[in-house]
PDB file of C-alpha atoms and ligand atoms in Angstrom:
ATOM      1  CA  UNK A 228      57.393 -86.422 124.093  1.00  0.00           C
ATOM      2  CA  UNK A 229      58.008 -82.593 124.057  1.00  0.00           C
ATOM      3  CA  UNK A 230      55.398 -79.887 124.524  1.00  0.00           C
ATOM      4  CA  UNK A 231      54.940 -78.764 121.027  1.00  0.00           C
ATOM      5  CA  UNK A 232      54.205 -82.594 119.959  1.00  0.00           C
ATOM      6  CA  UNK A 233      52.344 -82.971 122.835  1.00  0.00           C
ATOM      7  CA  UNK A 234      50.289 -80.748 122.001  1.00  0.00           C
ATOM      8  CA  UNK A 235      49.829 -81.285 118.122  1.00  0.00           C
ATOM      9  CA  UNK A 236      49.031 -85.048 118.527  1.00  0.00           C
ATOM     10  CA  UNK A 237      46.519 -83.604 121.113  1.00  0.00           C
ATOM     11  CA  UNK A 238      44.858 -81.634 118.086  1.00  0.00           C
ATOM     12  CA  UNK A 239      45.197 -84.336 115.558  1.00  0.00           C
ATOM     13  CA  UNK A 240      42.880 -86.792 117.873  1.00  0.00           C
ATOM     14  CA  UNK A 241      40.274 -83.613 118.184  1.00  0.00           C
ATOM     15  CA  UNK A 242      40.649 -83.800 114.062  1.00  0.00           C
ATOM     16  CA  UNK A 243      40.598 -88.063 113.987  1.00  0.00           C
ATOM     17  CA  UNK A 244      37.551 -87.773 116.308  1.00  0.00           C
ATOM     18  CA  UNK A 245      35.565 -85.503 114.021  1.00  0.00           C
ATOM     19  CA  UNK A 246      36.499 -86.835 110.528  1.00  0.00           C
ATOM     20  CA  UNK A 247      38.964 -89.687 108.340  1.00  0.00           C
ATOM     21  CA  UNK A 248      39.085 -88.026 105.736  1.00  0.00           C
ATOM     22  CA  UNK A 249      42.728 -88.472 104.146  1.00  0.00           C
ATOM     23  CA  UNK A 250      43.755 -84.979 102.599  1.00  0.00           C
ATOM     24  CA  UNK A 251      46.827 -85.538  99.492  1.00  0.00           C
ATOM     25  CA  UNK A 252      47.094 -81.925  99.231  1.00  0.00           C
ATOM     26  CA  UNK A 253      47.082 -79.305 102.319  1.00  0.00           C
ATOM     27  CA  UNK A 254      46.283 -76.132 100.742  1.00  0.00           C
ATOM     28  CA  UNK A 255      46.791 -72.582 102.688  1.00  0.00           C
ATOM     29  CA  UNK A 256      44.923 -69.814 101.456  1.00  0.00           C
ATOM     30  CA  UNK A 257      45.923 -66.164 101.389  1.00  0.00           C
ATOM     31  CA  UNK A 258      44.196 -62.921 100.835  1.00  0.00           C
ATOM     32  CA  UNK A 259      42.067 -63.555  97.609  1.00  0.00           C
ATOM     33  CA  UNK A 260      41.925 -67.256  97.593  1.00  0.00           C
ATOM     34  CA  UNK A 261      39.266 -66.845 100.697  1.00  0.00           C
ATOM     35  CA  UNK A 262      36.463 -68.133  99.185  1.00  0.00           C
ATOM     36  CA  UNK A 263      38.470 -70.940  97.265  1.00  0.00           C
ATOM     37  CA  UNK A 264      36.242 -73.580  99.232  1.00  0.00           C
ATOM     38  CA  UNK A 265      33.335 -72.422  96.874  1.00  0.00           C
ATOM     39  CA  UNK A 266      34.778 -74.271  93.876  1.00  0.00           C
ATOM     40  CA  UNK A 267      35.391 -77.209  95.769  1.00  0.00           C
ATOM     41  CA  UNK A 268      33.649 -80.281  96.651  1.00  0.00           C
ATOM     42  CA  UNK A 269      33.309 -80.037  99.888  1.00  0.00           C
ATOM     43  CA  UNK A 270      33.435 -83.388 102.077  1.00  0.00           C
ATOM     44  CA  UNK A 271      33.695 -81.627 105.875  1.00  0.00           C
ATOM     45  CA  UNK A 272      34.242 -78.691 107.323  1.00  0.00           C
ATOM     46  CA  UNK A 273      35.875 -78.162 110.725  1.00  0.00           C
ATOM     47  CA  UNK A 274      36.295 -74.758 112.763  1.00  0.00           C
ATOM     48  CA  UNK A 275      39.709 -74.398 113.648  1.00  0.00           C
ATOM     49  CA  UNK A 276      38.057 -73.883 117.391  1.00  0.00           C
ATOM     50  CA  UNK A 277      36.193 -77.252 117.606  1.00  0.00           C
ATOM     51  CA  UNK A 278      40.143 -78.528 117.694  1.00  0.00           C
ATOM     52  CA  UNK A 279      41.044 -78.481 120.912  1.00  0.00           C
ATOM     53  CA  UNK A 280      44.262 -76.463 121.825  1.00  0.00           C
ATOM     54  CA  UNK A 281      44.215 -74.974 118.434  1.00  0.00           C
ATOM     55  CA  UNK A 282      45.341 -71.419 117.872  1.00  0.00           C
ATOM     56  CA  UNK A 283      42.548 -69.602 116.514  1.00  0.00           C
ATOM     57  CA  UNK A 284      42.848 -66.328 113.769  1.00  0.00           C
ATOM     58  CA  UNK A 285      42.819 -63.089 114.784  1.00  0.00           C
ATOM     59  CA  UNK A 286      42.861 -60.298 111.497  1.00  0.00           C
ATOM     60  CA  UNK A 287      39.435 -59.542 109.735  1.00  0.00           C
ATOM     61  CA  UNK A 288      39.353 -61.579 106.637  1.00  0.00           C
ATOM     62  CA  UNK A 289      41.093 -64.463 108.322  1.00  0.00           C
ATOM     63  CA  UNK A 290      37.660 -66.856 108.712  1.00  0.00           C
ATOM     64  CA  UNK A 291      39.037 -70.100 110.370  1.00  0.00           C
ATOM     65  CA  UNK A 292      38.467 -73.243 109.588  1.00  0.00           C
ATOM     66  CA  UNK A 293      39.685 -76.625 107.775  1.00  0.00           C
ATOM     67  CA  UNK A 294      37.601 -77.174 104.804  1.00  0.00           C
ATOM     68  CA  UNK A 295      37.957 -81.023 103.261  1.00  0.00           C
ATOM     69  CA  UNK A 296      37.034 -81.840  99.858  1.00  0.00           C
ATOM     70  CA  UNK A 297      38.109 -82.331  96.823  1.00  0.00           C
ATOM     71  CA  UNK A 298      39.758 -80.697  93.691  1.00  0.00           C
ATOM     72  CA  UNK A 299      39.345 -82.451  90.525  1.00  0.00           C
ATOM     73  CA  UNK A 300      39.785 -85.643  92.165  1.00  0.00           C
ATOM     74  CA  UNK A 301      42.637 -84.880  94.553  1.00  0.00           C
ATOM     75  CA  UNK A 302      41.568 -85.163  98.197  1.00  0.00           C
ATOM     76  CA  UNK A 303      42.545 -81.755  99.527  1.00  0.00           C
ATOM     77  CA  UNK A 304      42.512 -79.770 102.716  1.00  0.00           C
ATOM     78  CA  UNK A 305      42.633 -75.920 102.735  1.00  0.00           C
ATOM     79  CA  UNK A 306      43.068 -73.850 105.764  1.00  0.00           C
ATOM     80  CA  UNK A 307      40.680 -70.937 105.378  1.00  0.00           C
ATOM     81  CA  UNK A 308      42.034 -68.446 107.669  1.00  0.00           C
ATOM     82  CA  UNK A 309      45.699 -68.514 108.902  1.00  0.00           C
ATOM     83  CA  UNK A 310      47.417 -67.946 112.100  1.00  0.00           C
ATOM     84  CA  UNK A 311      50.240 -65.386 111.959  1.00  0.00           C
ATOM     85  CA  UNK A 312      53.490 -64.348 114.243  1.00  0.00           C
ATOM     86  CA  UNK A 313      52.386 -61.188 114.867  1.00  0.00           C
ATOM     87  CA  UNK A 314      49.353 -61.979 116.200  1.00  0.00           C
ATOM     88  CA  UNK A 315      51.585 -62.943 119.379  1.00  0.00           C
ATOM     89  CA  UNK A 316      51.593 -66.796 118.957  1.00  0.00           C
ATOM     90  CA  UNK A 317      54.528 -68.722 119.484  1.00  0.00           C
ATOM     91  CA  UNK A 318      56.203 -69.628 116.153  1.00  0.00           C
ATOM     92  CA  UNK A 319      55.112 -73.438 117.442  1.00  0.00           C
ATOM     93  CA  UNK A 320      51.734 -72.327 117.206  1.00  0.00           C
ATOM     94  CA  UNK A 321      52.574 -70.751 114.139  1.00  0.00           C
ATOM     95  CA  UNK A 322      52.871 -73.835 112.230  1.00  0.00           C
ATOM     96  CA  UNK A 323      51.153 -76.139 114.010  1.00  0.00           C
ATOM     97  CA  UNK A 324      48.613 -76.219 111.712  1.00  0.00           C
ATOM     98  CA  UNK A 325      51.230 -77.141 109.044  1.00  0.00           C
ATOM     99  CA  UNK A 326      52.581 -80.055 111.183  1.00  0.00           C
ATOM    100  CA  UNK A 327      48.505 -81.195 111.669  1.00  0.00           C
ATOM    101  CA  UNK A 328      48.341 -81.383 108.162  1.00  0.00           C
ATOM    102  CA  UNK A 329      51.032 -83.400 106.977  1.00  0.00           C
ATOM    103  CA  UNK A 330      49.647 -85.748 110.337  1.00  0.00           C
ATOM    104  CA  UNK A 331      46.404 -85.533 108.580  1.00  0.00           C
ATOM    105  CA  UNK A 332      48.161 -87.545 105.355  1.00  0.00           C
ATOM    106  CA  UNK A 333      49.266 -84.410 102.745  1.00  0.00           C
ATOM    107  CA  UNK A 334      52.680 -85.339 100.980  1.00  0.00           C
ATOM    108  CA  UNK A 335      51.789 -81.316  99.308  1.00  0.00           C
ATOM    109  CA  UNK A 336      51.691 -78.160 101.114  1.00  0.00           C
ATOM    110  CA  UNK A 337      50.457 -75.645  98.454  1.00  0.00           C
ATOM    111  CA  UNK A 338      51.250 -71.926 100.562  1.00  0.00           C
ATOM    112  CA  UNK A 339      49.243 -68.790  99.201  1.00  0.00           C
ATOM    113  CA  UNK A 340      49.717 -64.868 100.110  1.00  0.00           C
ATOM    114  CA  UNK A 341      49.107 -61.904  99.412  1.00  0.00           C
ATOM    115  CA  UNK A 342      52.834 -60.106  99.111  1.00  0.00           C
ATOM    116  CA  UNK A 343      54.184 -56.566  98.398  1.00  0.00           C
ATOM    117  CA  UNK A 344      55.957 -56.571  95.218  1.00  0.00           C
ATOM    118  CA  UNK A 345      59.345 -55.429  95.944  1.00  0.00           C
ATOM    119  CA  UNK A 346      61.868 -56.080  92.171  1.00  0.00           C
ATOM    120  CA  UNK A 347      61.192 -54.032  89.561  1.00  0.00           C
ATOM    121  CA  UNK A 348      58.799 -55.252  87.069  1.00  0.00           C
ATOM    122  CA  UNK A 349      56.397 -56.496  89.666  1.00  0.00           C
ATOM    123  CA  UNK A 350      52.710 -55.043  89.065  1.00  0.00           C
ATOM    124  CA  UNK A 351      49.770 -55.037  91.881  1.00  0.00           C
ATOM    125  CA  UNK A 352      47.724 -58.008  90.688  1.00  0.00           C
ATOM    126  CA  UNK A 353      50.689 -59.918  89.431  1.00  0.00           C
ATOM    127  CA  UNK A 354      50.807 -63.611  90.690  1.00  0.00           C
ATOM    128  CA  UNK A 355      54.727 -64.918  91.786  1.00  0.00           C
ATOM    129  CA  UNK A 356      55.639 -68.486  92.095  1.00  0.00           C
ATOM    130  CA  UNK A 357      57.537 -68.525  95.048  1.00  0.00           C
ATOM    131  CA  UNK A 358      61.162 -70.055  94.068  1.00  0.00           C
ATOM    132  CA  UNK A 359      62.875 -69.523  96.969  1.00  0.00           C
ATOM    133  CA  UNK A 360      62.857 -67.816 100.061  1.00  0.00           C
ATOM    134  CA  UNK A 361      64.417 -65.721 102.840  1.00  0.00           C
ATOM    135  CA  UNK A 362      63.008 -66.316 106.687  1.00  0.00           C
ATOM    136  CA  UNK A 363      65.884 -64.921 107.963  1.00  0.00           C
ATOM    137  CA  UNK A 364      63.790 -61.935 109.918  1.00  0.00           C
ATOM    138  CA  UNK A 365      61.450 -64.036 111.901  1.00  0.00           C
ATOM    139  CA  UNK A 366      62.577 -66.786 114.658  1.00  0.00           C
ATOM    140  CA  UNK A 367      62.681 -70.389 112.918  1.00  0.00           C
ATOM    141  CA  UNK A 368      60.438 -72.467 113.892  1.00  0.00           C
ATOM    142  CA  UNK A 369      62.655 -75.278 114.724  1.00  0.00           C
ATOM    143  CA  UNK A 370      64.076 -73.594 117.738  1.00  0.00           C
ATOM    144  CA  UNK A 371      64.018 -76.045 120.541  1.00  0.00           C
ATOM    145  CA  UNK A 372      64.784 -79.568 121.247  1.00  0.00           C
ATOM    146  CA  UNK A 373      64.173 -81.192 117.863  1.00  0.00           C
ATOM    147  CA  UNK A 374      61.389 -82.977 117.436  1.00  0.00           C
ATOM    148  CA  UNK A 375      62.628 -85.954 116.192  1.00  0.00           C
ATOM    149  CA  UNK A 376      59.625 -87.774 115.090  1.00  0.00           C
ATOM    150  CA  UNK A 377      58.582 -85.100 112.970  1.00  0.00           C
ATOM    151  CA  UNK A 378      62.528 -84.566 110.793  1.00  0.00           C
ATOM    152  CA  UNK A 379      65.817 -83.699 112.087  1.00  0.00           C
ATOM    153  CA  UNK A 380      67.631 -81.637 114.311  1.00  0.00           C
ATOM    154  CA  UNK A 381      69.700 -79.328 111.269  1.00  0.00           C
ATOM    155  CA  UNK A 382      67.260 -80.879 108.088  1.00  0.00           C
ATOM    156  CA  UNK A 383      68.553 -79.328 104.291  1.00  0.00           C
ATOM    157  CA  UNK A 384      66.651 -76.101 102.629  1.00  0.00           C
ATOM    158  CA  UNK A 385      68.734 -76.134  99.268  1.00  0.00           C
ATOM    159  CA  UNK A 386      65.323 -77.526  98.371  1.00  0.00           C
ATOM    160  CA  UNK A 387      62.752 -75.493  99.593  1.00  0.00           C
ATOM    161  CA  UNK A 388      60.325 -75.294  97.016  1.00  0.00           C
ATOM    162  CA  UNK A 389      59.970 -78.570  94.420  1.00  0.00           C
ATOM    163  CA  UNK A 390      61.434 -78.151  91.873  1.00  0.00           C
ATOM    164  CA  UNK A 391      59.040 -80.966  90.095  1.00  0.00           C
ATOM    165  CA  UNK A 392      56.311 -78.133  91.050  1.00  0.00           C
ATOM    166  CA  UNK A 393      57.581 -75.490  89.784  1.00  0.00           C
ATOM    167  CA  UNK A 394      57.322 -76.984  86.294  1.00  0.00           C
ATOM    168  CA  UNK A 395      54.047 -78.444  87.065  1.00  0.00           C
ATOM    169  CA  UNK A 396      53.754 -74.848  88.088  1.00  0.00           C
ATOM    170  CA  UNK A 397      54.864 -73.030  84.934  1.00  0.00           C
ATOM    171  CA  UNK A 398      53.282 -75.267  82.747  1.00  0.00           C
ATOM    172  CA  UNK A 399      49.777 -75.008  84.298  1.00  0.00           C
ATOM    173  CA  UNK A 400      50.380 -71.336  84.016  1.00  0.00           C
ATOM    174  CA  UNK A 401      51.421 -71.294  80.588  1.00  0.00           C
ATOM    175  CA  UNK A 402      47.820 -73.487  79.375  1.00  0.00           C
ATOM    176  CA  UNK A 403      45.747 -70.687  80.509  1.00  0.00           C
ATOM    177  CA  UNK A 404      47.697 -67.910  79.508  1.00  0.00           C
ATOM    178  CA  UNK A 405      48.778 -66.431  82.517  1.00  0.00           C
ATOM    179  CA  UNK A 406      51.835 -64.436  82.261  1.00  0.00           C
ATOM    180  CA  UNK A 407      53.289 -65.684  85.909  1.00  0.00           C
ATOM    181  CA  UNK A 408      56.681 -64.300  87.510  1.00  0.00           C
ATOM    182  CA  UNK A 409      58.938 -65.823  89.262  1.00  0.00           C
ATOM    183  CA  UNK A 410      61.181 -64.844  92.969  1.00  0.00           C
ATOM    184  CA  UNK A 411      62.123 -64.637  95.989  1.00  0.00           C
ATOM    185  CA  UNK A 412      59.494 -64.489  98.820  1.00  0.00           C
ATOM    186  CA  UNK A 413      60.738 -62.639 102.106  1.00  0.00           C
ATOM    187  CA  UNK A 414      59.034 -62.625 105.258  1.00  0.00           C
ATOM    188  CA  UNK A 415      59.155 -59.971 108.228  1.00  0.00           C
ATOM    189  CA  UNK A 416      57.267 -60.218 111.323  1.00  0.00           C
ATOM    190  CA  UNK A 417      54.691 -57.350 110.619  1.00  0.00           C
ATOM    191  CA  UNK A 418      52.619 -56.411 111.469  1.00  0.00           C
ATOM    192  CA  UNK A 419      53.718 -52.549 110.298  1.00  0.00           C
ATOM    193  CA  UNK A 420      54.266 -52.670 106.671  1.00  0.00           C
ATOM    194  CA  UNK A 421      57.536 -52.365 106.287  1.00  0.00           C
ATOM    195  CA  UNK A 422      59.702 -48.829 105.775  1.00  0.00           C
ATOM    196  CA  UNK A 423      60.809 -47.341 102.861  1.00  0.00           C
ATOM    197  CA  UNK A 424      64.231 -48.193 103.548  1.00  0.00           C
ATOM    198  CA  UNK A 425      63.515 -51.835 104.872  1.00  0.00           C
ATOM    199  CA  UNK A 426      62.095 -52.464 101.208  1.00  0.00           C
ATOM    200  CA  UNK A 427      65.271 -51.297  99.715  1.00  0.00           C
ATOM    201  CA  UNK A 428      67.078 -53.992 102.048  1.00  0.00           C
ATOM    202  CA  UNK A 429      64.980 -56.082 100.951  1.00  0.00           C
ATOM    203  CA  UNK A 430      65.722 -55.822  97.534  1.00  0.00           C
ATOM    204  CA  UNK A 431      69.013 -55.917  98.076  1.00  0.00           C
ATOM    205  CA  UNK A 432      69.166 -58.996  99.944  1.00  0.00           C
ATOM    206  CA  UNK A 433      67.563 -60.701  96.383  1.00  0.00           C
ATOM    207  CA  UNK A 434      64.016 -60.390  97.674  1.00  0.00           C
ATOM    208  CA  UNK A 435      60.584 -59.678  94.824  1.00  0.00           C
ATOM    209  CA  UNK A 436      58.211 -59.575  97.385  1.00  0.00           C
ATOM    210  CA  UNK A 437      57.682 -59.268 101.089  1.00  0.00           C
ATOM    211  CA  UNK A 438      54.837 -60.535 103.233  1.00  0.00           C
ATOM    212  CA  UNK A 439      54.191 -61.468 106.531  1.00  0.00           C
ATOM    213  CA  UNK A 440      52.991 -65.152 106.329  1.00  0.00           C
ATOM    214  CA  UNK A 441      55.339 -68.397 104.574  1.00  0.00           C
ATOM    215  CA  UNK A 442      58.421 -68.727 105.159  1.00  0.00           C
ATOM    216  CA  UNK A 443      58.174 -69.886 108.398  1.00  0.00           C
ATOM    217  CA  UNK A 444      55.457 -72.827 107.541  1.00  0.00           C
ATOM    218  CA  UNK A 445      58.090 -74.035 104.339  1.00  0.00           C
ATOM    219  CA  UNK A 446      61.015 -74.445 106.734  1.00  0.00           C
ATOM    220  CA  UNK A 447      58.818 -76.595 109.271  1.00  0.00           C
ATOM    221  CA  UNK A 448      57.004 -78.566 106.670  1.00  0.00           C
ATOM    222  CA  UNK A 449      60.598 -78.922 104.582  1.00  0.00           C
ATOM    223  CA  UNK A 450      61.627 -80.069 108.210  1.00  0.00           C
ATOM    224  CA  UNK A 451      58.958 -82.882 108.127  1.00  0.00           C
ATOM    225  CA  UNK A 452      60.207 -83.830 104.119  1.00  0.00           C
ATOM    226  CA  UNK A 453      56.635 -82.609 102.382  1.00  0.00           C
ATOM    227  CA  UNK A 454      57.228 -81.126  98.901  1.00  0.00           C
ATOM    228  CA  UNK A 455      56.473 -77.789  99.148  1.00  0.00           C
ATOM    229  CA  UNK A 456      54.479 -74.660  96.323  1.00  0.00           C
ATOM    230  CA  UNK A 457      54.192 -71.124  96.612  1.00  0.00           C
ATOM    231  CA  UNK A 458      52.326 -68.935  95.324  1.00  0.00           C
ATOM    232  CA  UNK A 459      52.042 -64.770  96.154  1.00  0.00           C
ATOM    233  CA  UNK A 460      49.427 -62.385  94.542  1.00  0.00           C
ATOM    234  CA  UNK A 461      50.898 -59.145  94.217  1.00  0.00           C
ATOM    235  CA  UNK A 462      48.350 -57.528  96.272  1.00  0.00           C
ATOM    236  CA  UNK A 463      50.496 -53.785  96.038  1.00  0.00           C
ATOM    237  CA  UNK A 464      53.442 -52.226  95.227  1.00  0.00           C
ATOM    238  CA  UNK A 465      55.916 -52.648  98.679  1.00  0.00           C
ATOM    239  CA  UNK A 466      56.394 -48.953 100.581  1.00  0.00           C
ATOM    240  CA  UNK A 467      58.673 -47.017  98.538  1.00  0.00           C
ATOM    241  CA  UNK A 468      58.231 -48.611  95.473  1.00  0.00           C
ATOM    242  CA  UNK A 469      54.513 -47.733  95.012  1.00  0.00           C
ATOM    243  CA  UNK A 470      53.881 -43.753  96.256  1.00  0.00           C
ATOM    244  CA  UNK A 471      50.295 -44.085  97.875  1.00  0.00           C
ATOM    245  CA  UNK A 472      50.321 -44.972 101.669  1.00  0.00           C
ATOM    246  CA  UNK A 473      49.333 -49.189 101.828  1.00  0.00           C
ATOM    247  CA  UNK A 474      46.098 -49.817 103.690  1.00  0.00           C
ATOM    248  CA  UNK A 475      44.931 -53.830 104.567  1.00  0.00           C
ATOM    249  CA  UNK A 476      41.775 -52.829 102.522  1.00  0.00           C
ATOM    250  CA  UNK A 477      43.786 -51.767  99.126  1.00  0.00           C
ATOM    251  CA  UNK A 478      45.900 -55.491  99.831  1.00  0.00           C
ATOM    252  CA  UNK A 479      42.515 -57.246  99.920  1.00  0.00           C
ATOM    253  CA  UNK A 480      40.650 -55.446  97.087  1.00  0.00           C
ATOM    254  CA  UNK A 481      43.090 -56.037  95.102  1.00  0.00           C
ATOM    255  CA  UNK A 482      43.949 -59.739  96.037  1.00  0.00           C
ATOM    256  CA  UNK A 483      40.418 -59.946  95.164  1.00  0.00           C
ATOM    257  CA  UNK A 484      40.630 -58.878  91.707  1.00  0.00           C
ATOM    258  CA  UNK A 485      43.302 -61.348  91.042  1.00  0.00           C
ATOM    259  CA  UNK A 486      41.397 -64.095  92.588  1.00  0.00           C
ATOM    260  CA  UNK A 487      39.868 -65.731  89.522  1.00  0.00           C
ATOM    261  CA  UNK A 488      43.301 -66.050  87.873  1.00  0.00           C
ATOM    262  CA  UNK A 489      44.560 -67.394  91.282  1.00  0.00           C
ATOM    263  CA  UNK A 490      41.505 -69.968  91.627  1.00  0.00           C
ATOM    264  CA  UNK A 491      42.049 -70.658  87.775  1.00  0.00           C
ATOM    265  CA  UNK A 492      46.148 -72.011  88.879  1.00  0.00           C
ATOM    266  CA  UNK A 493      45.633 -72.744  91.946  1.00  0.00           C
ATOM    267  CA  UNK A 494      42.888 -75.434  90.691  1.00  0.00           C
ATOM    268  CA  UNK A 495      45.098 -76.850  87.720  1.00  0.00           C
ATOM    269  CA  UNK A 496      47.955 -77.312  89.589  1.00  0.00           C
ATOM    270  CA  UNK A 497      46.556 -79.425  92.419  1.00  0.00           C
ATOM    271  CA  UNK A 498      45.024 -81.802  89.195  1.00  0.00           C
ATOM    272  CA  UNK A 499      48.309 -81.638  87.816  1.00  0.00           C
ATOM    273  CA  UNK A 500      49.692 -82.519  91.204  1.00  0.00           C
ATOM    274  CA  UNK A 501      47.375 -85.839  91.606  1.00  0.00           C
ATOM    275  CA  UNK A 502      48.264 -86.800  87.731  1.00  0.00           C
ATOM    276  CA  UNK A 503      51.813 -86.384  88.276  1.00  0.00           C
ATOM    277  CA  UNK A 504      52.509 -87.662  91.813  1.00  0.00           C
ATOM    278  CA  UNK A 505      49.474 -89.861  92.665  1.00  0.00           C
TER     279      UNK A 505
HETATM  280  N1  LIG B 710      54.544 -56.168 103.396  1.00  0.00           N
HETATM  281  C1  LIG B 710      53.940 -56.546 103.732  1.00  0.00           C
HETATM  282  N2  LIG B 710      52.782 -57.801 104.079  1.00  0.00           N
HETATM  283  C2  LIG B 710      52.090 -57.771 102.722  1.00  0.00           C
HETATM  284  C3  LIG B 710      52.313 -56.725 101.971  1.00  0.00           C
HETATM  285  C4  LIG B 710      53.751 -55.344 101.905  1.00  0.00           C
HETATM  286  O1  LIG B 710      53.925 -54.741 100.631  1.00  0.00           O
HETATM  287  N3  LIG B 710      50.947 -56.360 100.552  1.00  0.00           N
HETATM  288  C5  LIG B 710      50.437 -57.641 101.317  1.00  0.00           C
HETATM  289  N4  LIG B 710      51.007 -58.450 102.605  1.00  0.00           N
END
């Protein structure tokens, strides 16, 4: 067994020693959704620090725990706080939580984040359904010996964001009267925000939003055959598109303002996933 898989197994055993909860959906809470757990029927929480070997986030506003509970009737595990590559962890640690949630039983990975809007027409406070991604600016989490227990060496990436889940998300947004944008998410390493020239490049490459997470998690989850759905909260216009300098505070404040819509949409999508993919 390779080192990465061994560590995953240790984490899994540590979780299983503390809970037998089996989630159907794994939800990663980005900025703006951090307190999402207040709206779900919580069964149990587990601090990341209670899981042997689990990477613990260092970013302010990214408290670290798993929340096990129900959205409607759907069993979910929520990650309150994710680990970012810019914190200095190896990519295998950054995607360990996604792999662990699959191991717990989750078939769907619901990724959320705060992102900078790049394409014309994006406004701060918009929600964007992620329909595709560019992960080429961060190392692949699949580099190194392939973990055959998880997936194949050369996985297909033609449909990272699941078409059925995209349709569900569109339908839910429309029923809630939310004018959701759609587009391609590009991950940079961060932690610095992009320069105006990098944002111009991202736009030239076809990105609609830029951020510092998500795409690597989606690559690892797709490798394992999970169905993925992703929503970005456009917390700001990316550098050079916005006239004002960026700050983490502004990003969080705008994400907080969008939070009620963001939460309602996430809830509706999860309930619909429970009905149609259960
Ligand atoms: N760039 C990168 N990451 C981000 C941004 C941004 O403008 N906003 C929120 N996360």
